[in-house]
């Protein structure tokens, strides 16, 4: 998968991977449909950071989720 291409399929992939890595219990808290390609670079940066981190503290998870909430296009 070429994540340098801005499209909805890549957004869905990255959001699913972030949810898996964070081991979110409530997976509905992040919906890929709430993100647009306009903020793709920021989402991709968060995705790369999450994939690099071996583990997450509660504070890390809260900060990551807050950053993702700020990128959403719909409430």
Coordinates of N, CA, C and O in Angstrom, one line a residue:
X1 N 0.9 -1.2 0.0 CA 0.0 0.0 0.0 C 0.9 1.2 0.0 O 1.8 1.4 0.8
X2 N 0.6 2.1 -0.9 CA 1.4 3.4 -1.0 C 0.7 4.5 -0.3 O -0.2 5.1 -0.8
X3 N 1.2 4.7 0.9 CA 0.5 5.7 1.8 C 0.9 7.2 1.4 O 0.5 8.1 2.1
X4 N 1.7 7.4 0.4 CA 2.0 8.7 -0.1 C 0.9 9.2 -0.9 O 0.9 10.4 -1.2
X5 N 0.0 8.4 -1.3 CA -1.2 8.8 -2.2 C -2.3 9.2 -1.2 O -2.7 8.4 -0.4
X6 N -2.8 10.4 -1.4 CA -3.9 10.9 -0.6 C -5.2 10.3 -1.2 O -5.7 10.8 -2.2
X7 N -5.8 9.3 -0.5 CA -7.1 8.8 -0.9 C -7.8 8.2 0.4 O -7.2 8.0 1.4
X8 N -9.1 8.0 0.2 CA -9.9 7.5 1.3 C -9.5 6.1 1.8 O -9.6 5.8 2.9
X9 N -9.1 5.3 0.8 CA -8.7 3.9 1.2 C -7.5 4.0 2.1 O -7.4 3.2 3.1
X10 N -6.6 4.9 1.9 CA -5.4 5.0 2.7 C -5.8 5.5 4.1 O -5.2 5.1 5.1
X11 N -6.7 6.5 4.1 CA -7.2 7.0 5.4 C -7.8 5.9 6.2 O -7.5 5.7 7.4
X12 N -8.7 5.0 5.6 CA -9.3 3.9 6.3 C -8.2 3.0 6.8 O -8.3 2.5 8.0
X13 N -7.2 2.7 6.0 CA -6.1 1.8 6.4 C -5.4 2.3 7.6 O -5.2 1.6 8.6
X14 N -5.0 3.6 7.6 CA -4.2 4.2 8.7 C -5.1 4.3 9.9 O -4.5 4.0 11.0
X15 N -6.3 4.6 9.9 CA -7.2 4.7 11.0 C -7.3 3.3 11.7 O -7.2 3.1 12.9
X16 N -7.5 2.3 10.8 CA -7.6 0.9 11.3 C -6.3 0.5 12.0 O -6.4 -0.2 13.1
X17 N -5.2 0.8 11.4 CA -3.9 0.4 12.0 C -3.7 1.2 13.3 O -3.2 0.6 14.3
X18 N -4.1 2.4 13.4 CA -3.9 3.2 14.6 C -4.8 2.5 15.7 O -4.4 2.4 16.9
X19 N -6.0 2.2 15.4 CA -6.9 1.6 16.4 C -6.4 0.3 16.9 O -6.4 0.0 18.1
X20 N -5.8 -0.5 16.0 CA -5.2 -1.8 16.3 C -4.0 -1.6 17.3 O -3.9 -2.3 18.3
X21 N -3.1 -0.7 16.9 CA -1.9 -0.4 17.7 C -2.2 0.1 19.1 O -1.6 -0.3 20.0
X22 N -3.2 1.0 19.1 CA -3.6 1.5 20.4 C -4.5 0.6 21.2 O -4.8 0.8 22.4
X23 N -4.9 -0.5 20.6 CA -5.8 -1.5 21.2 C -7.1 -0.9 21.8 O -7.4 -1.1 22.9
X24 N -7.7 -0.1 21.0 CA -8.9 0.6 21.4 C -10.0 -0.4 21.6 O -10.3 -1.2 20.8
X25 N -10.7 -0.3 22.8 CA -11.8 -1.1 23.1 C -13.0 -0.6 22.3 O -13.8 -1.3 21.7
X26 N -13.3 0.7 22.4 CA -14.4 1.4 21.7 C -13.9 1.9 20.4 O -13.4 3.0 20.2
X27 N -13.9 1.0 19.4 CA -13.3 1.3 18.1 C -14.1 2.3 17.3 O -13.7 2.9 16.4
X28 N -15.4 2.5 17.7 CA -16.2 3.5 17.1 C -15.8 5.0 17.4 O -16.3 5.9 16.8
X29 N -14.9 5.1 18.4 CA -14.5 6.5 18.7 C -13.7 7.1 17.6 O -13.7 8.3 17.4
X30 N -13.1 6.3 16.7 CA -12.4 6.8 15.5 C -13.1 6.2 14.3 O -13.0 5.0 14.0
X31 N -13.7 7.1 13.5 CA -14.3 6.6 12.2 C -13.5 7.3 11.1 O -13.4 8.5 11.0
X32 N -13.1 6.4 10.2 CA -12.3 6.9 9.0 C -13.1 7.9 8.2 O -12.5 8.8 7.6
X33 N -14.4 7.8 8.1 CA -15.2 8.7 7.3 C -15.2 10.1 7.9 O -15.6 11.0 7.2
X34 N -14.7 10.3 9.1 CA -14.6 11.6 9.7 C -13.4 12.4 9.3 O -13.2 13.6 9.7
X35 N -12.5 11.8 8.5 CA -11.3 12.4 8.1 C -11.3 12.7 6.6 O -11.7 11.8 5.9
X36 N -10.8 13.8 6.2 CA -10.7 14.1 4.8 C -9.3 14.1 4.3 O -8.3 14.2 5.1
X37 N -9.1 14.1 3.0 CA -7.8 14.2 2.4 C -7.1 15.5 2.6 O -5.9 15.7 2.4
X38 N -7.9 16.5 3.0 CA -7.3 17.9 3.2 C -6.3 17.9 4.4 O -5.3 18.7 4.4
X39 N -6.5 17.0 5.3 CA -5.5 16.9 6.5 C -4.7 15.6 6.5 O -4.3 15.1 7.5
X40 N -4.6 15.1 5.3 CA -3.9 13.8 5.1 C -2.5 13.7 5.7 O -2.1 12.8 6.3
X41 N -1.7 14.8 5.4 CA -0.3 14.8 5.9 C -0.2 14.7 7.4 O 0.6 13.9 7.9
X42 N -1.1 15.4 8.1 CA -1.1 15.3 9.5 C -1.5 13.9 10.0 O -0.9 13.4 11.0
X43 N -2.5 13.4 9.4 CA -2.9 12.0 9.8 C -1.8 11.0 9.5 O -1.5 10.1 10.3
X44 N -1.1 11.2 8.4 CA 0.0 10.3 8.0 C 1.1 10.4 9.0 O 1.7 9.4 9.4
X45 N 1.4 11.6 9.5 CA 2.5 11.8 10.5 C 2.1 11.1 11.8 O 3.0 10.5 12.4
X46 N 0.9 11.2 12.2 CA 0.4 10.6 13.4 C 0.5 9.0 13.3 O 1.0 8.3 14.2
X47 N 0.1 8.5 12.1 CA 0.2 7.1 11.8 C 1.6 6.6 12.0 O 1.9 5.6 12.6
X48 N 2.6 7.3 11.3 CA 4.0 6.9 11.4 C 4.5 6.9 12.8 O 5.2 6.0 13.2
X49 N 4.1 7.9 13.6 CA 4.6 8.0 15.0 C 4.0 6.8 15.8 O 4.7 6.2 16.5
X50 N 2.7 6.6 15.6 CA 2.1 5.5 16.4 C 2.7 4.1 16.0 O 3.0 3.3 16.9
X51 N 3.0 3.9 14.7 CA 3.6 2.7 14.3 C 5.1 2.5 14.9 O 5.5 1.4 15.1
X52 N 5.8 3.6 15.1 CA 7.1 3.5 15.6 C 7.2 3.3 17.1 O 8.2 2.7 17.6
X53 N 6.1 3.7 17.8 CA 6.2 3.6 19.3 C 5.9 2.1 19.7 O 5.0 1.5 19.3
X54 N 6.8 1.6 20.6 CA 6.6 0.2 21.0 C 5.5 0.0 22.0 O 4.8 -1.1 22.1
X55 N 5.2 1.0 22.8 CA 4.1 0.9 23.8 C 3.6 2.4 24.1 O 4.2 3.3 23.7
X56 N 2.4 2.4 24.8 CA 1.8 3.7 25.0 C 1.4 3.8 26.5 O 0.8 2.9 27.0
X57 N 1.6 5.0 27.1 CA 1.1 5.2 28.4 C -0.3 5.8 28.2 O -0.7 6.1 27.0
X58 N -1.1 5.8 29.2 CA -2.4 6.4 29.1 C -2.3 7.8 28.6 O -3.1 8.3 27.8
X59 N -1.4 8.6 29.1 CA -1.2 10.0 28.7 C -0.9 10.0 27.2 O -1.4 10.9 26.5
X60 N 0.0 9.1 26.7 CA 0.3 9.1 25.3 C -1.0 8.8 24.4 O -1.2 9.5 23.4
X61 N -1.8 7.9 24.9 CA -3.0 7.5 24.2 C -4.0 8.7 24.1 O -4.5 9.0 23.1
X62 N -4.1 9.4 25.3 CA -5.0 10.6 25.3 C -4.5 11.6 24.4 O -5.3 12.3 23.7
X63 N -3.2 11.9 24.3 CA -2.7 12.9 23.5 C -2.9 12.6 22.0 O -3.2 13.4 21.2
X64 N -2.6 11.3 21.6 CA -2.8 10.9 20.3 C -4.3 11.0 19.8 O -4.6 11.5 18.8
X65 N -5.2 10.6 20.7 CA -6.6 10.7 20.4 C -7.1 12.1 20.3 O -7.9 12.4 19.4
X66 N -6.5 13.0 21.1 CA -6.8 14.4 21.0 C -6.4 15.0 19.7 O -7.1 15.8 19.1
X67 N -5.2 14.6 19.3 CA -4.7 15.1 18.0 C -5.6 14.6 16.9 O -5.9 15.3 15.9
X68 N -6.0 13.4 16.9 CA -6.9 12.8 15.9 C -8.2 13.5 15.9 O -8.8 13.8 14.8
X69 N -8.7 13.8 17.1 CA -10.0 14.5 17.2 C -9.9 15.9 16.5 O -10.9 16.4 15.8
X70 N -8.8 16.5 16.6 CA -8.6 17.9 16.0 C -8.5 17.8 14.5 O -8.8 18.8 13.8
X71 N -8.2 16.6 14.0 CA -8.1 16.5 12.5 C -9.5 16.1 11.9 O -9.6 16.2 10.6
X72 N -10.4 15.7 12.7 CA -11.7 15.3 12.1 C -12.4 16.5 11.4 O -12.3 17.6 11.8
X73 N -13.2 16.1 10.4 CA -13.9 17.1 9.6 C -15.4 17.1 10.0 O -16.1 18.1 9.6
X74 N -15.9 16.1 10.7 CA -17.3 16.1 11.1 C -17.3 15.7 12.6 O -16.5 15.0 13.1
X75 N -18.3 16.1 13.2 CA -18.5 15.8 14.6 C -19.5 14.6 14.8 O -20.4 14.4 14.1

